[in-house]
Amino acid sequence: MSQETRIPPGIDLLAEIGRLRKERNAVILAHYYQKPQIQDLADFVGDSLELSRKAAETDADVIAFCGVRFMAEVAKILSPQKTVILPDMDAGCSLEDSCPPAQFKAFREAHPDHIALSYINCSAQVKALSDIIVTSSSAEKIISQLPKDQKIIFGPDKHLGGYLKRKLGRDMLLWPGVCIVHESFSETELLKLKAQYPDAPVAAHPECPAYILDHADYVGSTSGILSYAKAMPGQRLIVATEPHIIHQMQLALPNKDFIGAPGADGNCNCNICPYMAMNTIEKLYIALRDLQPRIEMDESLRLAAKKPLDRMLDMASGTVGKGDVGARD
Ligand code: 13P
Ligand code: SF4
């Protein structure tokens, strides 16, 4: 039986979620890639770094995490005394899948003179094997604090790693993982769109391949792209990241035009993250009602994964957004 079929018929889901969040003293955190309906009812919508900070700071008893599993795990690692629920425990991430802990451990051991920086899109086990965690909004700031001659292993996203390596001129060995969503953008279709709207700049997430980033006027995290949209003088923006972020742009700038970058056939849904899309209002209601599915973690793993996350929070502290990967040189 699926989760939804256990919902009493005729129930007002939004009212029930409102009642349960109060009763449970729950905070609802949502990533920008969540469906608009979920973004609209969340207490806070943000990028990976902002959501980690919120999870570490909240005085709620329950964190209902509307994002993917590694994000909810981070909330549990930083706030172990809280109950952390995720509407669908199968909401994974292709980057996490690309990096099995045993293989990452062997990779690390083969390069003992390298520091291991891991993108937050990885399992708790891989975090525990890493020296510092980064997000797309904190990576550049964190790497800039490392000695220039420090050799770096970067995983699991080869596109973000490649972008940082090119931009910062650092010695970085890259794990060969990709995000299936950002990998699906088509350069040919993007060029057609740029020809159709020559006045529109392109803002891209650094998880995109270099052949997409090469056409971007701005490269940054989800929150960075949102700030760019708010600051740009023009009327139109081409957005090369998961299209649900456009919801926040439309709320903030209803008179501007935001166009999602196309996939290979010019009109596919392949740039919608299938993992983020697993969370629904129905599953959120059930999670708040039953306090399940819930993130549980072995304490020794939690402590080992917390160390590199704490380093990230320390090194990224300061003005959020200023440490973003930022405008291309
Ligand atoms: P941000 O940190 O930019 O929100 O990215 C998270 C993510 O999973 C992008 O695919
Ligand atoms: Fe993972 Fe890509 Fe989905 Fe982000 S968009 S959660 S990187 S699969």
mmCIF file of C-alpha atoms and ligand atoms in Angstrom:
data_model
loop_
_atom_site.group_PDB
_atom_site.id
_atom_site.type_symbol
_atom_site.label_atom_id
_atom_site.label_comp_id
_atom_site.label_asym_id
_atom_site.label_seq_id
_atom_site.Cartn_x
_atom_site.Cartn_y
_atom_site.Cartn_z
ATOM 1 C CA MET A 1 0.000 0.000 0.000
ATOM 2 C CA SER A 2 1.453 3.402 -0.942
ATOM 3 C CA GLN A 3 1.700 6.109 1.677
ATOM 4 C CA GLU A 4 -1.003 8.274 0.071
ATOM 5 C CA THR A 5 -3.692 5.573 0.278
ATOM 6 C CA ARG A 6 -3.510 5.743 4.066
ATOM 7 C CA ILE A 7 -4.844 9.309 4.052
ATOM 8 C CA PRO A 8 -8.477 9.603 5.205
ATOM 9 C CA PRO A 9 -10.663 10.733 2.259
ATOM 10 C CA GLY A 10 -11.806 14.349 2.188
ATOM 11 C CA ILE A 11 -9.085 15.540 4.548
ATOM 12 C CA ASP A 12 -7.874 19.154 4.172
ATOM 13 C CA LEU A 13 -4.182 18.380 3.808
ATOM 14 C CA LEU A 14 -2.923 21.939 4.158
ATOM 15 C CA ALA A 15 -4.996 22.527 7.305
ATOM 16 C CA GLU A 16 -3.817 19.193 8.762
ATOM 17 C CA ILE A 17 -0.174 20.028 8.009
ATOM 18 C CA GLY A 18 -0.729 23.385 9.737
ATOM 19 C CA ARG A 19 -2.230 21.671 12.793
ATOM 20 C CA LEU A 20 0.476 18.984 12.993
ATOM 21 C CA ARG A 21 3.407 21.366 12.590
ATOM 22 C CA LYS A 22 2.159 23.293 15.654
ATOM 23 C CA GLU A 23 1.340 20.175 17.666
ATOM 24 C CA ARG A 24 4.777 18.667 16.919
ATOM 25 C CA ASN A 25 6.691 21.966 17.247
ATOM 26 C CA ALA A 26 8.027 21.207 13.773
ATOM 27 C CA VAL A 27 9.932 23.397 11.350
ATOM 28 C CA ILE A 28 9.472 22.693 7.641
ATOM 29 C CA LEU A 29 12.652 23.277 5.615
ATOM 30 C CA ALA A 30 12.503 23.130 1.820
ATOM 31 C CA HIS A 31 15.104 23.261 -0.931
ATOM 32 C CA TYR A 32 14.542 25.523 -3.956
ATOM 33 C CA TYR A 33 14.002 22.434 -6.128
ATOM 34 C CA GLN A 34 10.847 21.413 -4.286
ATOM 35 C CA LYS A 35 7.427 21.721 -5.891
ATOM 36 C CA PRO A 36 5.942 25.253 -5.523
ATOM 37 C CA GLN A 37 3.202 23.991 -3.184
ATOM 38 C CA ILE A 38 5.847 22.683 -0.767
ATOM 39 C CA GLN A 39 7.996 25.817 -1.053
ATOM 40 C CA ASP A 40 4.922 27.923 -0.251
ATOM 41 C CA LEU A 41 4.122 26.166 3.018
ATOM 42 C CA ALA A 42 7.723 25.825 4.240
ATOM 43 C CA ASP A 43 9.030 27.919 7.144
ATOM 44 C CA PHE A 44 12.253 28.402 5.248
ATOM 45 C CA VAL A 45 13.330 27.811 1.628
ATOM 46 C CA GLY A 46 17.031 27.834 0.825
ATOM 47 C CA ASP A 47 20.145 26.318 -0.706
ATOM 48 C CA SER A 48 22.140 23.469 0.850
ATOM 49 C CA LEU A 49 24.319 25.710 3.013
ATOM 50 C CA GLU A 50 21.434 27.847 4.266
ATOM 51 C CA LEU A 51 19.372 24.754 5.057
ATOM 52 C CA SER A 52 22.311 23.228 6.990
ATOM 53 C CA ARG A 53 22.599 26.422 9.010
ATOM 54 C CA LYS A 54 18.865 26.482 9.742
ATOM 55 C CA ALA A 55 18.962 22.829 10.819
ATOM 56 C CA ALA A 56 21.863 23.566 13.187
ATOM 57 C CA GLU A 57 20.129 26.600 14.721
ATOM 58 C CA THR A 58 16.480 25.637 15.036
ATOM 59 C CA ASP A 59 14.816 25.190 18.426
ATOM 60 C CA ALA A 60 12.015 23.094 16.913
ATOM 61 C CA ASP A 61 11.621 19.509 18.150
ATOM 62 C CA VAL A 62 11.013 18.125 14.661
ATOM 63 C CA ILE A 63 12.688 19.039 11.371
ATOM 64 C CA ALA A 64 10.530 18.096 8.375
ATOM 65 C CA PHE A 65 13.080 18.158 5.591
ATOM 66 C CA CYS A 66 11.651 18.666 2.114
ATOM 67 C CA GLY A 67 14.737 17.986 0.059
ATOM 68 C CA VAL A 68 16.797 14.885 -0.605
ATOM 69 C CA ARG A 69 18.159 12.312 1.831
ATOM 70 C CA PHE A 70 21.722 13.623 2.154
ATOM 71 C CA MET A 71 20.283 17.026 3.168
ATOM 72 C CA ALA A 72 18.085 15.462 5.865
ATOM 73 C CA GLU A 73 21.107 13.464 7.045
ATOM 74 C CA VAL A 74 23.040 16.708 7.444
ATOM 75 C CA ALA A 75 20.187 18.059 9.594
ATOM 76 C CA LYS A 76 20.408 14.955 11.811
ATOM 77 C CA ILE A 77 24.217 15.140 12.016
ATOM 78 C CA LEU A 78 24.046 18.764 13.154
ATOM 79 C CA SER A 79 20.951 18.421 15.363
ATOM 80 C CA PRO A 80 21.022 14.876 16.788
ATOM 81 C CA GLN A 81 18.521 15.582 19.547
ATOM 82 C CA LYS A 82 15.850 16.507 16.979
ATOM 83 C CA THR A 83 13.547 14.169 15.129
ATOM 84 C CA VAL A 84 14.353 14.589 11.441
ATOM 85 C CA ILE A 85 11.739 13.373 8.982
ATOM 86 C CA LEU A 86 11.972 13.151 5.197
ATOM 87 C CA PRO A 87 8.688 12.711 3.286
ATOM 88 C CA ASP A 88 10.211 10.006 1.050
ATOM 89 C CA MET A 89 13.276 8.071 2.202
ATOM 90 C CA ASP A 90 13.990 7.067 -1.425
ATOM 91 C CA ALA A 91 14.713 10.701 -2.330
ATOM 92 C CA GLY A 92 18.395 10.151 -3.096
ATOM 93 C CA CYS A 93 20.840 11.920 -5.413
ATOM 94 C CA SER A 94 22.808 10.682 -8.432
ATOM 95 C CA LEU A 95 25.972 12.288 -7.045
ATOM 96 C CA GLU A 96 25.637 10.334 -3.807
ATOM 97 C CA ASP A 97 25.026 7.130 -5.815
ATOM 98 C CA SER A 98 28.162 7.753 -7.890
ATOM 99 C CA CYS A 99 30.429 7.636 -4.846
ATOM 100 C CA PRO A 100 30.379 4.348 -2.886
ATOM 101 C CA PRO A 101 32.232 4.820 0.439
ATOM 102 C CA ALA A 102 34.591 1.832 -0.026
ATOM 103 C CA GLN A 103 35.807 3.123 -3.403
ATOM 104 C CA PHE A 104 36.138 6.656 -2.088
ATOM 105 C CA LYS A 105 38.196 5.340 0.834
ATOM 106 C CA ALA A 106 40.550 3.546 -1.591
ATOM 107 C CA PHE A 107 40.834 6.736 -3.692
ATOM 108 C CA ARG A 108 41.752 8.715 -0.579
ATOM 109 C CA GLU A 109 44.295 6.153 0.537
ATOM 110 C CA ALA A 110 45.926 6.205 -2.896
ATOM 111 C CA HIS A 111 46.596 9.961 -2.454
ATOM 112 C CA PRO A 112 47.781 10.440 1.132
ATOM 113 C CA ASP A 113 49.276 13.891 0.414
ATOM 114 C CA HIS A 114 45.902 15.283 -0.739
ATOM 115 C CA ILE A 115 43.232 16.882 1.420
ATOM 116 C CA ALA A 116 39.750 15.430 0.733
ATOM 117 C CA LEU A 117 37.100 18.027 0.001
ATOM 118 C CA SER A 118 33.654 16.607 -0.556
ATOM 119 C CA TYR A 119 30.607 18.279 -2.010
ATOM 120 C CA ILE A 120 27.741 18.029 0.478
ATOM 121 C CA ASN A 121 25.861 15.869 -2.079
ATOM 122 C CA CYS A 122 27.295 12.609 -0.709
ATOM 123 C CA SER A 123 26.476 9.999 1.921
ATOM 124 C CA ALA A 124 27.259 10.379 5.629
ATOM 125 C CA GLN A 125 29.878 7.636 5.158
ATOM 126 C CA VAL A 126 31.705 9.650 2.484
ATOM 127 C CA LYS A 127 31.474 12.752 4.669
ATOM 128 C CA ALA A 128 33.089 10.775 7.469
ATOM 129 C CA LEU A 129 35.988 9.965 5.110
ATOM 130 C CA SER A 130 36.450 13.630 4.137
ATOM 131 C CA ASP A 131 38.423 16.524 5.634
ATOM 132 C CA ILE A 132 36.090 19.377 4.699
ATOM 133 C CA ILE A 133 32.599 19.505 3.207
ATOM 134 C CA VAL A 134 31.668 22.258 0.770
ATOM 135 C CA THR A 135 28.477 23.425 -0.915
ATOM 136 C CA SER A 136 28.288 25.271 -4.196
ATOM 137 C CA SER A 137 27.788 28.517 -2.278
ATOM 138 C CA SER A 138 30.793 27.976 -0.001
ATOM 139 C CA ALA A 139 33.331 25.995 -2.076
ATOM 140 C CA GLU A 140 35.283 28.912 -3.491
ATOM 141 C CA LYS A 141 35.559 30.686 -0.157
ATOM 142 C CA ILE A 142 36.693 27.494 1.575
ATOM 143 C CA ILE A 143 39.263 26.506 -1.063
ATOM 144 C CA SER A 144 40.693 30.037 -1.014
ATOM 145 C CA GLN A 145 41.549 29.526 2.662
ATOM 146 C CA LEU A 146 43.751 26.484 1.891
ATOM 147 C CA PRO A 147 47.477 26.963 1.168
ATOM 148 C CA LYS A 148 48.086 27.498 -2.567
ATOM 149 C CA ASP A 149 50.240 24.374 -2.885
ATOM 150 C CA GLN A 150 47.781 22.123 -1.014
ATOM 151 C CA LYS A 151 46.810 19.183 -3.255
ATOM 152 C CA ILE A 152 43.093 18.462 -3.224
ATOM 153 C CA ILE A 153 40.865 15.458 -3.890
ATOM 154 C CA PHE A 154 37.403 16.685 -4.845
ATOM 155 C CA GLY A 155 34.331 14.485 -5.057
ATOM 156 C CA PRO A 156 31.789 13.479 -6.080
ATOM 157 C CA ASP A 157 30.858 16.160 -8.680
ATOM 158 C CA LYS A 158 33.383 16.370 -11.522
ATOM 159 C CA HIS A 159 31.652 19.388 -13.069
ATOM 160 C CA LEU A 160 31.659 21.520 -9.907
ATOM 161 C CA GLY A 161 35.205 20.292 -9.212
ATOM 162 C CA GLY A 162 36.295 21.076 -12.788
ATOM 163 C CA TYR A 163 34.778 24.548 -12.589
ATOM 164 C CA LEU A 164 36.598 25.304 -9.304
ATOM 165 C CA LYS A 165 39.843 23.879 -10.637
ATOM 166 C CA ARG A 166 39.675 26.103 -13.747
ATOM 167 C CA LYS A 167 38.576 29.207 -11.873
ATOM 168 C CA LEU A 168 40.956 28.942 -8.911
ATOM 169 C CA GLY A 169 43.871 27.303 -10.730
ATOM 170 C CA ARG A 170 44.226 24.650 -8.031
ATOM 171 C CA ASP A 171 45.734 21.175 -8.146
ATOM 172 C CA MET A 172 42.574 19.050 -7.825
ATOM 173 C CA LEU A 173 41.943 15.374 -8.519
ATOM 174 C CA LEU A 174 38.296 14.876 -9.435
ATOM 175 C CA TRP A 175 35.953 12.009 -8.615
ATOM 176 C CA PRO A 176 33.973 11.211 -11.794
ATOM 177 C CA GLY A 177 30.384 11.755 -10.492
ATOM 178 C CA VAL A 178 27.681 13.826 -12.192
ATOM 179 C CA CYS A 179 24.244 15.203 -11.432
ATOM 180 C CA ILE A 180 21.856 13.582 -13.925
ATOM 181 C CA VAL A 181 19.722 16.728 -13.942
ATOM 182 C CA HIS A 182 22.410 19.275 -14.827
ATOM 183 C CA GLU A 183 24.036 16.776 -17.191
ATOM 184 C CA SER A 184 20.857 16.789 -19.297
ATOM 185 C CA PHE A 185 21.086 20.394 -20.541
ATOM 186 C CA SER A 186 21.826 20.663 -24.235
ATOM 187 C CA GLU A 187 24.414 23.102 -25.564
ATOM 188 C CA THR A 188 22.793 23.123 -29.015
ATOM 189 C CA GLU A 189 19.369 23.951 -27.588
ATOM 190 C CA LEU A 190 20.849 26.578 -25.256
ATOM 191 C CA LEU A 191 22.525 28.293 -28.216
ATOM 192 C CA LYS A 192 19.195 28.312 -30.088
ATOM 193 C CA LEU A 193 17.529 29.911 -27.053
ATOM 194 C CA LYS A 194 20.268 32.530 -26.769
ATOM 195 C CA ALA A 195 19.811 33.371 -30.466
ATOM 196 C CA GLN A 196 16.056 33.724 -29.881
ATOM 197 C CA TYR A 197 16.545 35.973 -26.819
ATOM 198 C CA PRO A 198 19.863 37.786 -27.404
ATOM 199 C CA ASP A 199 19.155 40.222 -24.543
ATOM 200 C CA ALA A 200 18.786 37.445 -21.930
ATOM 201 C CA PRO A 201 21.807 36.536 -19.778
ATOM 202 C CA VAL A 202 22.321 32.900 -18.755
ATOM 203 C CA ALA A 203 22.657 31.931 -15.070
ATOM 204 C CA ALA A 204 23.924 28.390 -14.482
ATOM 205 C CA HIS A 205 24.562 26.080 -11.552
ATOM 206 C CA PRO A 206 28.177 24.808 -11.383
ATOM 207 C CA GLU A 207 26.888 21.210 -11.521
ATOM 208 C CA CYS A 208 26.407 21.875 -15.271
ATOM 209 C CA PRO A 209 29.064 20.560 -17.669
ATOM 210 C CA ALA A 210 31.718 23.031 -18.892
ATOM 211 C CA TYR A 211 30.078 23.255 -22.350
ATOM 212 C CA ILE A 212 27.035 24.850 -20.629
ATOM 213 C CA LEU A 213 29.015 26.955 -18.126
ATOM 214 C CA ASP A 214 31.043 28.396 -21.023
ATOM 215 C CA HIS A 215 27.873 30.182 -22.199
ATOM 216 C CA ALA A 216 26.870 31.462 -18.743
ATOM 217 C CA ASP A 217 27.031 35.098 -17.668
ATOM 218 C CA TYR A 218 26.747 33.997 -14.054
ATOM 219 C CA VAL A 219 27.666 30.701 -12.364
ATOM 220 C CA GLY A 220 26.523 30.054 -8.808
ATOM 221 C CA SER A 221 24.508 28.090 -6.305
ATOM 222 C CA THR A 222 20.725 28.138 -6.251
ATOM 223 C CA SER A 223 20.716 31.089 -3.827
ATOM 224 C CA GLY A 224 23.387 32.812 -5.915
ATOM 225 C CA ILE A 225 21.285 32.418 -9.072
ATOM 226 C CA LEU A 226 18.262 33.800 -7.236
ATOM 227 C CA SER A 227 20.248 36.854 -6.072
ATOM 228 C CA TYR A 228 21.534 37.369 -9.612
ATOM 229 C CA ALA A 229 17.937 37.294 -10.923
ATOM 230 C CA LYS A 230 16.911 39.911 -8.361
ATOM 231 C CA ALA A 231 19.856 42.191 -9.192
ATOM 232 C CA MET A 232 19.862 41.938 -13.009
ATOM 233 C CA PRO A 233 18.682 45.041 -14.828
ATOM 234 C CA GLY A 234 17.109 43.238 -17.822
ATOM 235 C CA GLN A 235 13.659 41.745 -18.290
ATOM 236 C CA ARG A 236 14.571 38.158 -19.109
ATOM 237 C CA LEU A 237 16.866 35.434 -17.758
ATOM 238 C CA ILE A 238 17.754 31.961 -19.013
ATOM 239 C CA VAL A 239 18.090 29.634 -16.016
ATOM 240 C CA ALA A 240 20.315 26.553 -16.296
ATOM 241 C CA THR A 241 19.428 24.673 -13.155
ATOM 242 C CA GLU A 242 16.475 22.651 -11.834
ATOM 243 C CA PRO A 243 13.448 24.682 -12.967
ATOM 244 C CA HIS A 244 11.514 24.669 -9.676
ATOM 245 C CA ILE A 245 13.767 27.510 -8.486
ATOM 246 C CA ILE A 246 11.948 29.714 -11.015
ATOM 247 C CA HIS A 247 9.000 29.738 -8.586
ATOM 248 C CA GLN A 248 10.969 31.971 -6.160
ATOM 249 C CA MET A 249 12.026 34.231 -9.035
ATOM 250 C CA GLN A 250 8.433 34.666 -10.173
ATOM 251 C CA LEU A 251 7.295 35.425 -6.620
ATOM 252 C CA ALA A 252 9.990 38.084 -6.216
ATOM 253 C CA LEU A 253 9.834 39.490 -9.770
ATOM 254 C CA PRO A 254 6.383 38.803 -11.244
ATOM 255 C CA ASN A 255 6.948 41.105 -14.228
ATOM 256 C CA LYS A 256 10.157 39.489 -15.413
ATOM 257 C CA ASP A 257 10.512 36.485 -17.668
ATOM 258 C CA PHE A 258 12.459 33.389 -16.566
ATOM 259 C CA ILE A 259 13.156 30.709 -19.140
ATOM 260 C CA GLY A 260 14.388 27.256 -18.135
ATOM 261 C CA ALA A 261 17.349 26.025 -20.188
ATOM 262 C CA PRO A 262 16.299 23.130 -22.435
ATOM 263 C CA GLY A 263 17.301 19.491 -22.467
ATOM 264 C CA ALA A 264 18.304 17.479 -25.525
ATOM 265 C CA ASP A 265 14.956 17.434 -27.346
ATOM 266 C CA GLY A 266 14.372 21.086 -26.490
ATOM 267 C CA ASN A 267 11.259 20.332 -24.534
ATOM 268 C CA CYS A 268 11.832 17.511 -22.075
ATOM 269 C CA ASN A 269 11.219 17.254 -18.359
ATOM 270 C CA CYS A 270 14.659 15.699 -17.913
ATOM 271 C CA ASN A 271 15.880 18.744 -15.969
ATOM 272 C CA ILE A 272 13.356 18.155 -13.163
ATOM 273 C CA CYS A 273 15.149 16.362 -10.331
ATOM 274 C CA PRO A 274 13.342 13.009 -9.991
ATOM 275 C CA TYR A 275 14.545 12.627 -6.393
ATOM 276 C CA MET A 276 13.360 16.049 -5.225
ATOM 277 C CA ALA A 277 10.039 15.373 -6.984
ATOM 278 C CA MET A 278 9.410 12.306 -4.776
ATOM 279 C CA ASN A 279 8.329 14.568 -1.922
ATOM 280 C CA THR A 280 4.631 15.410 -2.074
ATOM 281 C CA ILE A 281 2.173 17.223 0.174
ATOM 282 C CA GLU A 282 0.560 13.849 0.952
ATOM 283 C CA LYS A 283 3.863 12.320 2.065
ATOM 284 C CA LEU A 284 4.700 15.419 4.102
ATOM 285 C CA TYR A 285 1.362 15.116 5.904
ATOM 286 C CA ILE A 286 2.006 11.434 6.694
ATOM 287 C CA ALA A 287 5.554 12.149 7.851
ATOM 288 C CA LEU A 288 4.306 14.835 10.258
ATOM 289 C CA ARG A 289 1.479 12.608 11.452
ATOM 290 C CA ASP A 290 3.551 9.422 11.986
ATOM 291 C CA LEU A 291 6.996 11.002 12.518
ATOM 292 C CA GLN A 292 8.186 8.565 9.854
ATOM 293 C CA PRO A 293 10.210 8.084 7.664
ATOM 294 C CA ARG A 294 12.825 9.353 10.070
ATOM 295 C CA ILE A 295 16.600 9.688 9.768
ATOM 296 C CA GLU A 296 18.479 7.439 12.215
ATOM 297 C CA MET A 297 22.254 7.305 12.390
ATOM 298 C CA ASP A 298 24.887 5.403 14.271
ATOM 299 C CA GLU A 299 26.533 7.824 16.752
ATOM 300 C CA SER A 300 30.126 7.062 15.728
ATOM 301 C CA LEU A 301 29.257 7.717 12.069
ATOM 302 C CA ARG A 302 27.442 10.915 13.029
ATOM 303 C CA LEU A 303 30.425 12.243 14.969
ATOM 304 C CA ALA A 304 32.854 11.376 12.175
ATOM 305 C CA ALA A 305 30.630 13.077 9.565
ATOM 306 C CA LYS A 306 30.096 16.107 11.795
ATOM 307 C CA LYS A 307 33.798 17.083 11.892
ATOM 308 C CA PRO A 308 34.128 18.058 8.200
ATOM 309 C CA LEU A 309 30.664 19.660 8.287
ATOM 310 C CA ASP A 310 31.647 21.811 11.278
ATOM 311 C CA ARG A 311 34.769 22.848 9.361
ATOM 312 C CA MET A 312 32.558 23.889 6.454
ATOM 313 C CA LEU A 313 30.274 25.940 8.703
ATOM 314 C CA ASP A 314 33.279 27.648 10.314
ATOM 315 C CA MET A 315 35.137 28.332 7.077
ATOM 316 C CA ALA A 316 31.994 29.484 5.257
ATOM 317 C CA SER A 317 30.907 31.808 8.029
ATOM 318 C CA GLY A 318 30.810 35.480 7.220
ATOM 319 C CA THR A 319 28.557 36.955 4.609
ATOM 320 C CA VAL A 320 26.458 34.236 2.978
ATOM 321 C CA GLY A 321 26.417 34.639 -0.799
ATOM 322 C CA LYS A 322 29.745 36.533 -0.882
ATOM 323 C CA GLY A 323 31.446 33.152 -0.791
ATOM 324 C CA ASP A 324 29.401 31.893 -3.710
ATOM 325 C CA VAL A 325 31.214 30.522 -6.724
ATOM 326 C CA GLY A 326 30.155 33.795 -8.338
ATOM 327 C CA ALA A 327 30.417 35.493 -11.670
ATOM 328 C CA ARG A 328 32.697 33.951 -14.247
ATOM 329 C CA ASP A 329 36.031 35.617 -14.902
HETATM 330 P P1 13P B 1 22.643 24.258 -3.871
HETATM 331 O O1 13P B 1 23.558 24.139 -2.727
HETATM 332 O O2 13P B 1 23.077 25.277 -4.871
HETATM 333 O O3 13P B 1 21.240 24.532 -3.392
HETATM 334 O O4 13P B 1 22.630 22.900 -4.709
HETATM 335 C C1 13P B 1 22.093 21.705 -4.225
HETATM 336 C C2 13P B 1 21.845 20.733 -5.277
HETATM 337 O O5 13P B 1 21.584 19.578 -5.055
HETATM 338 C C3 13P B 1 21.953 21.192 -6.648
HETATM 339 O O6 13P B 1 21.661 20.156 -7.509
HETATM 340 FE FE1 SF4 B 2 21.275 15.387 -6.745
HETATM 341 FE FE2 SF4 B 2 21.170 16.617 -9.096
HETATM 342 FE FE3 SF4 B 2 18.925 16.195 -7.769
HETATM 343 FE FE4 SF4 B 2 20.688 18.034 -6.865
HETATM 344 S S1 SF4 B 2 19.514 18.083 -8.780
HETATM 345 S S2 SF4 B 2 19.644 16.482 -5.645
HETATM 346 S S3 SF4 B 2 22.618 17.026 -7.439
HETATM 347 S S4 SF4 B 2 20.299 14.598 -8.605
#
